[in-house]
mmCIF file of N, CA and C in Angstrom:
data_model
loop_
_atom_site.group_PDB
_atom_site.id
_atom_site.type_symbol
_atom_site.label_atom_id
_atom_site.label_comp_id
_atom_site.label_asym_id
_atom_site.label_seq_id
_atom_site.Cartn_x
_atom_site.Cartn_y
_atom_site.Cartn_z
ATOM 1 N N UNK A 1 94.076 -38.830 -70.790
ATOM 2 C CA UNK A 1 93.419 -38.575 -72.053
ATOM 3 C C UNK A 1 93.626 -39.772 -72.964
ATOM 4 N N UNK A 2 92.546 -40.155 -73.649
ATOM 5 C CA UNK A 2 92.681 -41.252 -74.597
ATOM 6 C C UNK A 2 91.772 -41.028 -75.799
ATOM 7 N N UNK A 3 92.206 -41.563 -76.909
ATOM 8 C CA UNK A 3 91.430 -41.530 -78.144
ATOM 9 C C UNK A 3 91.010 -42.959 -78.445
ATOM 10 N N UNK A 4 89.709 -43.155 -78.652
ATOM 11 C CA UNK A 4 89.213 -44.483 -78.989
ATOM 12 C C UNK A 4 89.316 -44.693 -80.496
ATOM 13 N N UNK A 5 89.442 -45.954 -80.896
ATOM 14 C CA UNK A 5 89.511 -46.257 -82.320
ATOM 15 C C UNK A 5 88.689 -47.492 -82.645
ATOM 16 N N UNK A 6 88.289 -47.578 -83.902
ATOM 17 C CA UNK A 6 87.645 -48.763 -84.456
ATOM 18 C C UNK A 6 88.532 -49.261 -85.583
ATOM 19 N N UNK A 7 88.408 -50.540 -85.895
ATOM 20 C CA UNK A 7 89.206 -51.120 -86.965
ATOM 21 C C UNK A 7 88.386 -51.264 -88.242
ATOM 22 N N UNK A 8 89.053 -51.118 -89.368
ATOM 23 C CA UNK A 8 88.415 -51.361 -90.654
ATOM 24 C C UNK A 8 89.412 -52.055 -91.563
ATOM 25 N N UNK A 9 88.898 -52.855 -92.487
ATOM 26 C CA UNK A 9 89.733 -53.618 -93.397
ATOM 27 C C UNK A 9 89.823 -52.863 -94.716
ATOM 28 N N UNK A 10 91.045 -52.691 -95.201
ATOM 29 C CA UNK A 10 91.267 -51.897 -96.399
ATOM 30 C C UNK A 10 92.054 -52.716 -97.425
ATOM 31 N N UNK A 11 91.594 -52.700 -98.699
ATOM 32 C CA UNK A 11 92.330 -53.433 -99.736
ATOM 33 C C UNK A 11 93.595 -52.688 -100.161
ATOM 34 N N UNK A 12 94.486 -53.400 -100.827
ATOM 35 C CA UNK A 12 95.700 -52.783 -101.357
ATOM 36 C C UNK A 12 95.332 -51.925 -102.557
ATOM 37 N N UNK A 13 95.777 -50.685 -102.589
ATOM 38 C CA UNK A 13 95.451 -49.843 -103.741
ATOM 39 C C UNK A 13 96.139 -50.330 -105.013
ATOM 40 N N UNK A 14 95.402 -50.298 -106.117
ATOM 41 C CA UNK A 14 95.965 -50.655 -107.416
ATOM 42 C C UNK A 14 96.088 -52.139 -107.677
ATOM 43 N N UNK A 15 95.606 -52.988 -106.762
ATOM 44 C CA UNK A 15 95.694 -54.434 -106.946
ATOM 45 C C UNK A 15 94.300 -54.960 -107.281
ATOM 46 N N UNK A 16 94.204 -55.679 -108.398
ATOM 47 C CA UNK A 16 92.918 -56.238 -108.819
ATOM 48 C C UNK A 16 92.362 -57.150 -107.737
ATOM 49 N N UNK A 17 91.100 -56.984 -107.432
ATOM 50 C CA UNK A 17 90.461 -57.802 -106.395
ATOM 51 C C UNK A 17 90.795 -57.369 -104.978
ATOM 52 N N UNK A 18 91.580 -56.315 -104.837
ATOM 53 C CA UNK A 18 91.889 -55.805 -103.510
ATOM 54 C C UNK A 18 93.158 -56.334 -102.897
ATOM 55 N N UNK A 19 93.702 -57.410 -103.476
ATOM 56 C CA UNK A 19 94.956 -57.955 -102.967
ATOM 57 C C UNK A 19 94.838 -58.430 -101.529
ATOM 58 N N UNK A 20 95.904 -58.241 -100.778
ATOM 59 C CA UNK A 20 95.958 -58.657 -99.383
ATOM 60 C C UNK A 20 95.371 -57.541 -98.514
ATOM 61 N N UNK A 21 94.149 -57.739 -98.035
ATOM 62 C CA UNK A 21 93.491 -56.720 -97.221
ATOM 63 C C UNK A 21 94.077 -56.720 -95.809
ATOM 64 N N UNK A 22 94.247 -55.511 -95.264
ATOM 65 C CA UNK A 22 94.808 -55.364 -93.924
ATOM 66 C C UNK A 22 93.879 -54.528 -93.060
ATOM 67 N N UNK A 23 94.032 -54.680 -91.749
ATOM 68 C CA UNK A 23 93.231 -53.934 -90.782
ATOM 69 C C UNK A 23 93.945 -52.650 -90.387
ATOM 70 N N UNK A 24 93.173 -51.563 -90.319
ATOM 71 C CA UNK A 24 93.708 -50.260 -89.952
ATOM 72 C C UNK A 24 92.816 -49.617 -88.884
ATOM 73 N N UNK A 25 93.407 -48.727 -88.104
ATOM 74 C CA UNK A 25 92.650 -48.008 -87.078
ATOM 75 C C UNK A 25 92.035 -46.744 -87.675
ATOM 76 N N UNK A 26 90.852 -46.417 -87.186
ATOM 77 C CA UNK A 26 90.184 -45.173 -87.537
ATOM 78 C C UNK A 26 89.695 -44.553 -86.229
ATOM 79 N N UNK A 27 89.971 -43.281 -86.012
ATOM 80 C CA UNK A 27 89.572 -42.627 -84.763
ATOM 81 C C UNK A 27 88.053 -42.676 -84.601
ATOM 82 N N UNK A 28 87.607 -43.066 -83.426
ATOM 83 C CA UNK A 28 86.181 -43.041 -83.082
ATOM 84 C C UNK A 28 85.933 -41.711 -82.392
ATOM 85 N N UNK A 29 85.122 -40.890 -83.006
ATOM 86 C CA UNK A 29 84.860 -39.552 -82.463
ATOM 87 C C UNK A 29 83.665 -39.624 -81.532
ATOM 88 N N UNK A 30 83.889 -39.320 -80.267
ATOM 89 C CA UNK A 30 82.865 -39.467 -79.236
ATOM 90 C C UNK A 30 81.684 -38.534 -79.431
ATOM 91 N N UNK A 31 81.969 -37.262 -79.506
ATOM 92 C CA UNK A 31 80.900 -36.275 -79.592
ATOM 93 C C UNK A 31 81.437 -34.994 -80.190
ATOM 94 N N UNK A 32 80.520 -34.136 -80.572
ATOM 95 C CA UNK A 32 80.904 -32.828 -81.087
ATOM 96 C C UNK A 32 80.864 -31.827 -79.934
ATOM 97 N N UNK A 33 81.856 -30.971 -79.870
ATOM 98 C CA UNK A 33 81.902 -29.921 -78.854
ATOM 99 C C UNK A 33 81.521 -28.618 -79.551
ATOM 100 N N UNK A 34 80.454 -27.997 -79.097
ATOM 101 C CA UNK A 34 79.924 -26.796 -79.732
ATOM 102 C C UNK A 34 80.569 -25.535 -79.166
ATOM 103 N N UNK A 35 80.263 -24.423 -79.811
ATOM 104 C CA UNK A 35 80.702 -23.119 -79.300
ATOM 105 C C UNK A 35 80.162 -22.912 -77.886
ATOM 106 N N UNK A 36 78.906 -23.308 -77.651
ATOM 107 C CA UNK A 36 78.329 -23.186 -76.306
ATOM 108 C C UNK A 36 79.170 -23.930 -75.280
ATOM 109 N N UNK A 37 79.594 -25.144 -75.634
ATOM 110 C CA UNK A 37 80.431 -25.947 -74.736
ATOM 111 C C UNK A 37 81.770 -25.263 -74.478
ATOM 112 N N UNK A 38 82.387 -24.771 -75.557
ATOM 113 C CA UNK A 38 83.681 -24.097 -75.408
ATOM 114 C C UNK A 38 83.560 -22.840 -74.557
ATOM 115 N N UNK A 39 82.508 -22.072 -74.802
ATOM 116 C CA UNK A 39 82.293 -20.846 -74.026
ATOM 117 C C UNK A 39 82.157 -21.186 -72.541
ATOM 118 N N UNK A 40 81.377 -22.214 -72.224
ATOM 119 C CA UNK A 40 81.181 -22.607 -70.823
ATOM 120 C C UNK A 40 82.509 -23.023 -70.183
ATOM 121 N N UNK A 41 83.346 -23.734 -70.920
ATOM 122 C CA UNK A 41 84.642 -24.160 -70.378
ATOM 123 C C UNK A 41 85.593 -22.978 -70.218
ATOM 124 N N UNK A 42 85.629 -22.096 -71.202
ATOM 125 C CA UNK A 42 86.500 -20.920 -71.121
ATOM 126 C C UNK A 42 86.082 -20.031 -69.953
ATOM 127 N N UNK A 43 84.786 -19.918 -69.735
ATOM 128 C CA UNK A 43 84.255 -19.100 -68.636
ATOM 129 C C UNK A 43 84.804 -19.555 -67.286
ATOM 130 N N UNK A 44 84.999 -20.866 -67.129
ATOM 131 C CA UNK A 44 85.515 -21.416 -65.871
ATOM 132 C C UNK A 44 86.974 -21.052 -65.636
ATOM 133 N N UNK A 45 87.731 -20.800 -66.728
ATOM 134 C CA UNK A 45 89.157 -20.511 -66.614
ATOM 135 C C UNK A 45 89.476 -19.027 -66.662
ATOM 136 N N UNK A 46 88.447 -18.180 -66.733
ATOM 137 C CA UNK A 46 88.719 -16.753 -66.870
ATOM 138 C C UNK A 46 87.708 -15.930 -66.084
ATOM 139 N N UNK A 47 87.928 -14.639 -66.091
ATOM 140 C CA UNK A 47 86.996 -13.721 -65.431
ATOM 141 C C UNK A 47 86.050 -13.081 -66.443
ATOM 142 N N UNK A 48 86.123 -13.538 -67.697
ATOM 143 C CA UNK A 48 85.275 -12.970 -68.742
ATOM 144 C C UNK A 48 83.873 -13.559 -68.690
ATOM 145 N N UNK A 49 82.914 -12.747 -69.073
ATOM 146 C CA UNK A 49 81.523 -13.215 -69.104
ATOM 147 C C UNK A 49 81.275 -14.012 -70.376
ATOM 148 N N UNK A 50 80.159 -14.723 -70.396
ATOM 149 C CA UNK A 50 79.767 -15.477 -71.586
ATOM 150 C C UNK A 50 79.678 -14.550 -72.798
ATOM 151 N N UNK A 51 79.070 -13.381 -72.614
ATOM 152 C CA UNK A 51 78.914 -12.423 -73.720
ATOM 153 C C UNK A 51 80.274 -11.946 -74.240
ATOM 154 N N UNK A 52 81.214 -11.691 -73.328
ATOM 155 C CA UNK A 52 82.552 -11.261 -73.737
ATOM 156 C C UNK A 52 83.239 -12.344 -74.573
ATOM 157 N N UNK A 53 83.161 -13.583 -74.108
ATOM 158 C CA UNK A 53 83.814 -14.691 -74.802
ATOM 159 C C UNK A 53 83.202 -14.889 -76.183
ATOM 160 N N UNK A 54 81.868 -14.892 -76.242
ATOM 161 C CA UNK A 54 81.183 -15.042 -77.537
ATOM 162 C C UNK A 54 81.561 -13.910 -78.489
ATOM 163 N N UNK A 55 81.627 -12.702 -77.979
ATOM 164 C CA UNK A 55 81.991 -11.554 -78.803
ATOM 165 C C UNK A 55 83.380 -11.701 -79.396
ATOM 166 N N UNK A 56 84.323 -12.147 -78.585
ATOM 167 C CA UNK A 56 85.693 -12.336 -79.061
ATOM 168 C C UNK A 56 85.747 -13.460 -80.097
ATOM 169 N N UNK A 57 85.050 -14.558 -79.857
ATOM 170 C CA UNK A 57 85.066 -15.671 -80.806
ATOM 171 C C UNK A 57 84.446 -15.288 -82.150
ATOM 172 N N UNK A 58 83.363 -14.551 -82.127
ATOM 173 C CA UNK A 58 82.721 -14.093 -83.367
ATOM 174 C C UNK A 58 83.637 -13.117 -84.106
ATOM 175 N N UNK A 59 84.226 -12.183 -83.378
ATOM 176 C CA UNK A 59 85.153 -11.231 -83.996
ATOM 177 C C UNK A 59 86.360 -11.963 -84.574
ATOM 178 N N UNK A 60 86.863 -12.962 -83.851
ATOM 179 C CA UNK A 60 88.013 -13.724 -84.323
ATOM 180 C C UNK A 60 87.677 -14.467 -85.613
ATOM 181 N N UNK A 61 86.495 -15.060 -85.671
ATOM 182 C CA UNK A 61 86.081 -15.742 -86.900
ATOM 183 C C UNK A 61 86.097 -14.772 -88.074
ATOM 184 N N UNK A 62 85.536 -13.596 -87.886
ATOM 185 C CA UNK A 62 85.475 -12.603 -88.962
ATOM 186 C C UNK A 62 86.864 -12.154 -89.410
ATOM 187 N N UNK A 63 87.749 -11.927 -88.472
ATOM 188 C CA UNK A 63 89.098 -11.466 -88.798
ATOM 189 C C UNK A 63 89.902 -12.579 -89.467
ATOM 190 N N UNK A 64 89.815 -13.797 -88.952
ATOM 191 C CA UNK A 64 90.535 -14.930 -89.545
ATOM 192 C C UNK A 64 90.050 -15.146 -90.980
ATOM 193 N N UNK A 65 88.741 -15.131 -91.174
ATOM 194 C CA UNK A 65 88.163 -15.305 -92.508
ATOM 195 C C UNK A 65 88.710 -14.245 -93.472
ATOM 196 N N UNK A 66 88.724 -13.003 -93.043
ATOM 197 C CA UNK A 66 89.205 -11.910 -93.888
ATOM 198 C C UNK A 66 90.683 -12.076 -94.242
ATOM 199 N N UNK A 67 91.480 -12.421 -93.254
ATOM 200 C CA UNK A 67 92.926 -12.553 -93.485
ATOM 201 C C UNK A 67 93.241 -13.731 -94.408
ATOM 202 N N UNK A 68 92.567 -14.857 -94.218
ATOM 203 C CA UNK A 68 92.793 -16.018 -95.087
ATOM 204 C C UNK A 68 92.367 -15.688 -96.517
ATOM 205 N N UNK A 69 91.227 -14.999 -96.668
ATOM 206 C CA UNK A 69 90.748 -14.616 -98.006
ATOM 207 C C UNK A 69 91.656 -13.591 -98.671
ATOM 208 N N UNK A 70 92.524 -12.944 -97.908
ATOM 209 C CA UNK A 70 93.524 -12.029 -98.467
ATOM 210 C C UNK A 70 94.863 -12.731 -98.698
ATOM 211 N N UNK A 71 94.883 -14.050 -98.523
ATOM 212 C CA UNK A 71 96.096 -14.819 -98.794
ATOM 213 C C UNK A 71 97.124 -14.791 -97.692
ATOM 214 N N UNK A 72 96.720 -14.457 -96.477
ATOM 215 C CA UNK A 72 97.659 -14.360 -95.359
ATOM 216 C C UNK A 72 97.668 -15.629 -94.505
ATOM 217 N N UNK A 73 98.773 -15.842 -93.838
ATOM 218 C CA UNK A 73 98.873 -16.884 -92.821
ATOM 219 C C UNK A 73 98.357 -16.277 -91.524
ATOM 220 N N UNK A 74 97.454 -16.971 -90.859
ATOM 221 C CA UNK A 74 96.959 -16.520 -89.563
ATOM 222 C C UNK A 74 97.602 -17.409 -88.515
ATOM 223 N N UNK A 75 98.519 -16.851 -87.754
ATOM 224 C CA UNK A 75 99.231 -17.616 -86.722
ATOM 225 C C UNK A 75 98.650 -17.246 -85.364
ATOM 226 N N UNK A 76 98.072 -18.238 -84.706
ATOM 227 C CA UNK A 76 97.435 -18.017 -83.411
ATOM 228 C C UNK A 76 98.300 -18.591 -82.292
ATOM 229 N N UNK A 77 99.543 -18.169 -82.286
ATOM 230 C CA UNK A 77 100.509 -18.547 -81.255
ATOM 231 C C UNK A 77 100.478 -20.042 -81.003
ATOM 232 N N UNK A 78 100.188 -20.485 -79.806
ATOM 233 C CA UNK A 78 100.258 -21.908 -79.463
ATOM 234 C C UNK A 78 99.110 -22.724 -80.049
ATOM 235 N N UNK A 79 98.043 -22.060 -80.494
ATOM 236 C CA UNK A 79 96.933 -22.782 -81.107
ATOM 237 C C UNK A 79 97.326 -23.342 -82.467
ATOM 238 N N UNK A 80 98.129 -22.611 -83.214
ATOM 239 C CA UNK A 80 98.574 -23.064 -84.528
ATOM 240 C C UNK A 80 98.343 -22.008 -85.578
ATOM 241 N N UNK A 81 98.399 -22.418 -86.833
ATOM 242 C CA UNK A 81 98.224 -21.469 -87.921
ATOM 243 C C UNK A 81 97.280 -22.013 -88.988
ATOM 244 N N UNK A 82 96.669 -21.069 -89.711
ATOM 245 C CA UNK A 82 95.750 -21.368 -90.796
ATOM 246 C C UNK A 82 96.239 -20.611 -92.023
ATOM 247 N N UNK A 83 96.155 -21.246 -93.192
ATOM 248 C CA UNK A 83 96.514 -20.536 -94.408
ATOM 249 C C UNK A 83 95.830 -21.187 -95.604
ATOM 250 N N UNK A 84 95.632 -20.411 -96.681
ATOM 251 C CA UNK A 84 94.970 -20.964 -97.851
ATOM 252 C C UNK A 84 95.926 -21.806 -98.694
ATOM 253 N N UNK A 85 95.356 -22.791 -99.387
ATOM 254 C CA UNK A 85 96.109 -23.649 -100.292
ATOM 255 C C UNK A 85 95.274 -23.830 -101.560
ATOM 256 N N UNK A 86 95.929 -23.826 -102.714
ATOM 257 C CA UNK A 86 95.238 -23.950 -103.998
ATOM 258 C C UNK A 86 95.599 -25.255 -104.684
ATOM 259 N N UNK A 87 94.660 -25.759 -105.496
ATOM 260 C CA UNK A 87 94.987 -26.813 -106.451
ATOM 261 C C UNK A 87 94.505 -26.332 -107.809
ATOM 262 N N UNK A 88 95.227 -26.728 -108.853
ATOM 263 C CA UNK A 88 94.907 -26.213 -110.180
ATOM 264 C C UNK A 88 95.202 -27.258 -111.248
ATOM 265 N N UNK A 89 94.693 -26.989 -112.453
ATOM 266 C CA UNK A 89 95.045 -27.775 -113.622
ATOM 267 C C UNK A 89 96.383 -27.279 -114.131
ATOM 268 N N UNK A 90 97.176 -28.174 -114.648
ATOM 269 C CA UNK A 90 98.457 -27.779 -115.206
ATOM 270 C C UNK A 90 98.320 -27.345 -116.660
ATOM 271 N N UNK A 91 99.236 -26.513 -117.098
ATOM 272 C CA UNK A 91 99.302 -26.070 -118.493
ATOM 273 C C UNK A 91 100.730 -26.260 -118.996
ATOM 274 N N UNK A 92 100.861 -26.410 -120.299
ATOM 275 C CA UNK A 92 102.184 -26.623 -120.901
ATOM 276 C C UNK A 92 103.068 -25.379 -120.805
ATOM 277 N N UNK A 93 102.460 -24.212 -121.025
ATOM 278 C CA UNK A 93 103.228 -22.971 -121.080
ATOM 279 C C UNK A 93 102.719 -22.004 -120.021
ATOM 280 N N UNK A 94 103.607 -21.404 -119.267
ATOM 281 C CA UNK A 94 103.237 -20.489 -118.178
ATOM 282 C C UNK A 94 102.291 -19.381 -118.635
ATOM 283 N N UNK A 95 102.483 -18.856 -119.834
ATOM 284 C CA UNK A 95 101.646 -17.751 -120.320
ATOM 285 C C UNK A 95 100.199 -18.183 -120.562
ATOM 286 N N UNK A 96 99.946 -19.488 -120.654
ATOM 287 C CA UNK A 96 98.590 -20.002 -120.861
ATOM 288 C C UNK A 96 97.809 -20.159 -119.556
ATOM 289 N N UNK A 97 98.479 -19.981 -118.443
ATOM 290 C CA UNK A 97 97.802 -20.171 -117.155
ATOM 291 C C UNK A 97 96.984 -18.938 -116.808
ATOM 292 N N UNK A 98 95.711 -19.167 -116.417
ATOM 293 C CA UNK A 98 94.846 -18.085 -115.948
ATOM 294 C C UNK A 98 94.197 -18.516 -114.638
ATOM 295 N N UNK A 99 93.518 -17.602 -114.008
ATOM 296 C CA UNK A 99 92.824 -17.917 -112.751
ATOM 297 C C UNK A 99 91.784 -19.018 -112.947
ATOM 298 N N UNK A 100 91.294 -19.197 -114.172
ATOM 299 C CA UNK A 100 90.325 -20.257 -114.452
ATOM 300 C C UNK A 100 90.926 -21.648 -114.258
ATOM 301 N N UNK A 101 92.255 -21.748 -114.269
ATOM 302 C CA UNK A 101 92.913 -23.039 -114.038
ATOM 303 C C UNK A 101 92.913 -23.439 -112.566
ATOM 304 N N UNK A 102 92.637 -22.491 -111.685
ATOM 305 C CA UNK A 102 92.538 -22.809 -110.258
ATOM 306 C C UNK A 102 91.208 -23.520 -110.038
ATOM 307 N N UNK A 103 91.253 -24.725 -109.489
ATOM 308 C CA UNK A 103 90.052 -25.543 -109.351
ATOM 309 C C UNK A 103 89.542 -25.663 -107.923
ATOM 310 N N UNK A 104 90.391 -25.424 -106.952
ATOM 311 C CA UNK A 104 89.956 -25.609 -105.566
ATOM 312 C C UNK A 104 90.824 -24.769 -104.637
ATOM 313 N N UNK A 105 90.198 -24.275 -103.599
ATOM 314 C CA UNK A 105 90.927 -23.594 -102.538
ATOM 315 C C UNK A 105 90.461 -24.215 -101.219
ATOM 316 N N UNK A 106 91.397 -24.461 -100.340
ATOM 317 C CA UNK A 106 91.046 -25.000 -99.031
ATOM 318 C C UNK A 106 91.923 -24.344 -97.979
ATOM 319 N N UNK A 107 91.570 -24.596 -96.740
ATOM 320 C CA UNK A 107 92.333 -24.036 -95.622
ATOM 321 C C UNK A 107 93.156 -25.145 -94.990
ATOM 322 N N UNK A 108 94.415 -24.876 -94.812
ATOM 323 C CA UNK A 108 95.316 -25.809 -94.129
ATOM 324 C C UNK A 108 95.470 -25.328 -92.684
ATOM 325 N N UNK A 109 95.372 -26.259 -91.760
ATOM 326 C CA UNK A 109 95.603 -25.958 -90.340
ATOM 327 C C UNK A 109 96.841 -26.716 -89.888
ATOM 328 N N UNK A 110 97.737 -26.023 -89.264
ATOM 329 C CA UNK A 110 98.929 -26.631 -88.664
ATOM 330 C C UNK A 110 98.882 -26.364 -87.171
ATOM 331 N N UNK A 111 98.740 -27.394 -86.367
ATOM 332 C CA UNK A 111 98.644 -27.181 -84.920
ATOM 333 C C UNK A 111 99.950 -26.643 -84.338
ATOM 334 N N UNK A 112 99.813 -25.913 -83.241
ATOM 335 C CA UNK A 112 100.974 -25.409 -82.519
ATOM 336 C C UNK A 112 101.672 -26.532 -81.757
ATOM 337 N N UNK A 113 102.845 -26.202 -81.222
ATOM 338 C CA UNK A 113 103.678 -27.212 -80.556
ATOM 339 C C UNK A 113 102.986 -27.849 -79.351
ATOM 340 N N UNK A 114 102.246 -27.056 -78.572
ATOM 341 C CA UNK A 114 101.602 -27.622 -77.376
ATOM 342 C C UNK A 114 100.497 -28.605 -77.749
ATOM 343 N N UNK A 115 99.765 -28.314 -78.819
ATOM 344 C CA UNK A 115 98.720 -29.240 -79.262
ATOM 345 C C UNK A 115 99.361 -30.512 -79.810
ATOM 346 N N UNK A 116 100.408 -30.350 -80.611
ATOM 347 C CA UNK A 116 101.118 -31.507 -81.154
ATOM 348 C C UNK A 116 101.692 -32.359 -80.024
ATOM 349 N N UNK A 117 102.267 -31.714 -79.014
ATOM 350 C CA UNK A 117 102.832 -32.442 -77.878
ATOM 351 C C UNK A 117 101.737 -33.184 -77.107
ATOM 352 N N UNK A 118 100.580 -32.526 -76.923
ATOM 353 C CA UNK A 118 99.469 -33.172 -76.217
ATOM 354 C C UNK A 118 99.020 -34.432 -76.953
ATOM 355 N N UNK A 119 98.952 -34.369 -78.272
ATOM 356 C CA UNK A 119 98.554 -35.542 -79.051
ATOM 357 C C UNK A 119 99.573 -36.666 -78.951
ATOM 358 N N UNK A 120 100.840 -36.324 -78.793
ATOM 359 C CA UNK A 120 101.868 -37.369 -78.684
ATOM 360 C C UNK A 120 101.808 -38.074 -77.326
ATOM 361 N N UNK A 121 101.039 -37.519 -76.386
ATOM 362 C CA UNK A 121 100.972 -38.093 -75.041
ATOM 363 C C UNK A 121 99.664 -38.820 -74.755
ATOM 364 N N UNK A 122 98.753 -38.890 -75.737
ATOM 365 C CA UNK A 122 97.495 -39.599 -75.496
ATOM 366 C C UNK A 122 97.713 -41.094 -75.615
ATOM 367 N N UNK A 123 96.819 -41.849 -74.993
ATOM 368 C CA UNK A 123 96.850 -43.291 -75.194
ATOM 369 C C UNK A 123 95.656 -43.666 -76.069
ATOM 370 N N UNK A 124 95.678 -44.876 -76.585
ATOM 371 C CA UNK A 124 94.655 -45.329 -77.517
ATOM 372 C C UNK A 124 93.934 -46.539 -76.953
ATOM 373 N N UNK A 125 92.623 -46.543 -77.107
ATOM 374 C CA UNK A 125 91.799 -47.645 -76.601
ATOM 375 C C UNK A 125 90.840 -48.081 -77.688
ATOM 376 N N UNK A 126 90.764 -49.377 -77.898
ATOM 377 C CA UNK A 126 89.858 -49.920 -78.889
ATOM 378 C C UNK A 126 88.426 -49.751 -78.436
ATOM 379 N N UNK A 127 87.576 -49.237 -79.321
ATOM 380 C CA UNK A 127 86.154 -49.057 -79.028
ATOM 381 C C UNK A 127 85.500 -50.433 -78.976
ATOM 382 N N UNK A 128 84.911 -50.730 -77.805
ATOM 383 C CA UNK A 128 84.337 -52.031 -77.519
ATOM 384 C C UNK A 128 83.326 -52.478 -78.448
#
């Protein structure tokens, strides 16, 4: 397994004129893998039909969405966990804070140990 990368030049933050620009790697993403692709691959590793797999994936999406919207951590064993995270405006006094101060909500994903371990074992190749 390997991840390809491309290089890009980035200026120093906060330095007028960009300062000493350096080269950094950026992952080159080969292609997008769709639900159809995943279903076909899962079908090869199991005795479940395409319809069964699709049904479980759709149900899982609905349940994960509901649990995250209820403020819960969704832990999918070795796959990892998902949970909501907020950003807000600050206020001087705690009593002045209201829900209107919340400006953004996003989902944080933390990969499980097997996924993290797999990533630590990939090699890197420069995109030609």
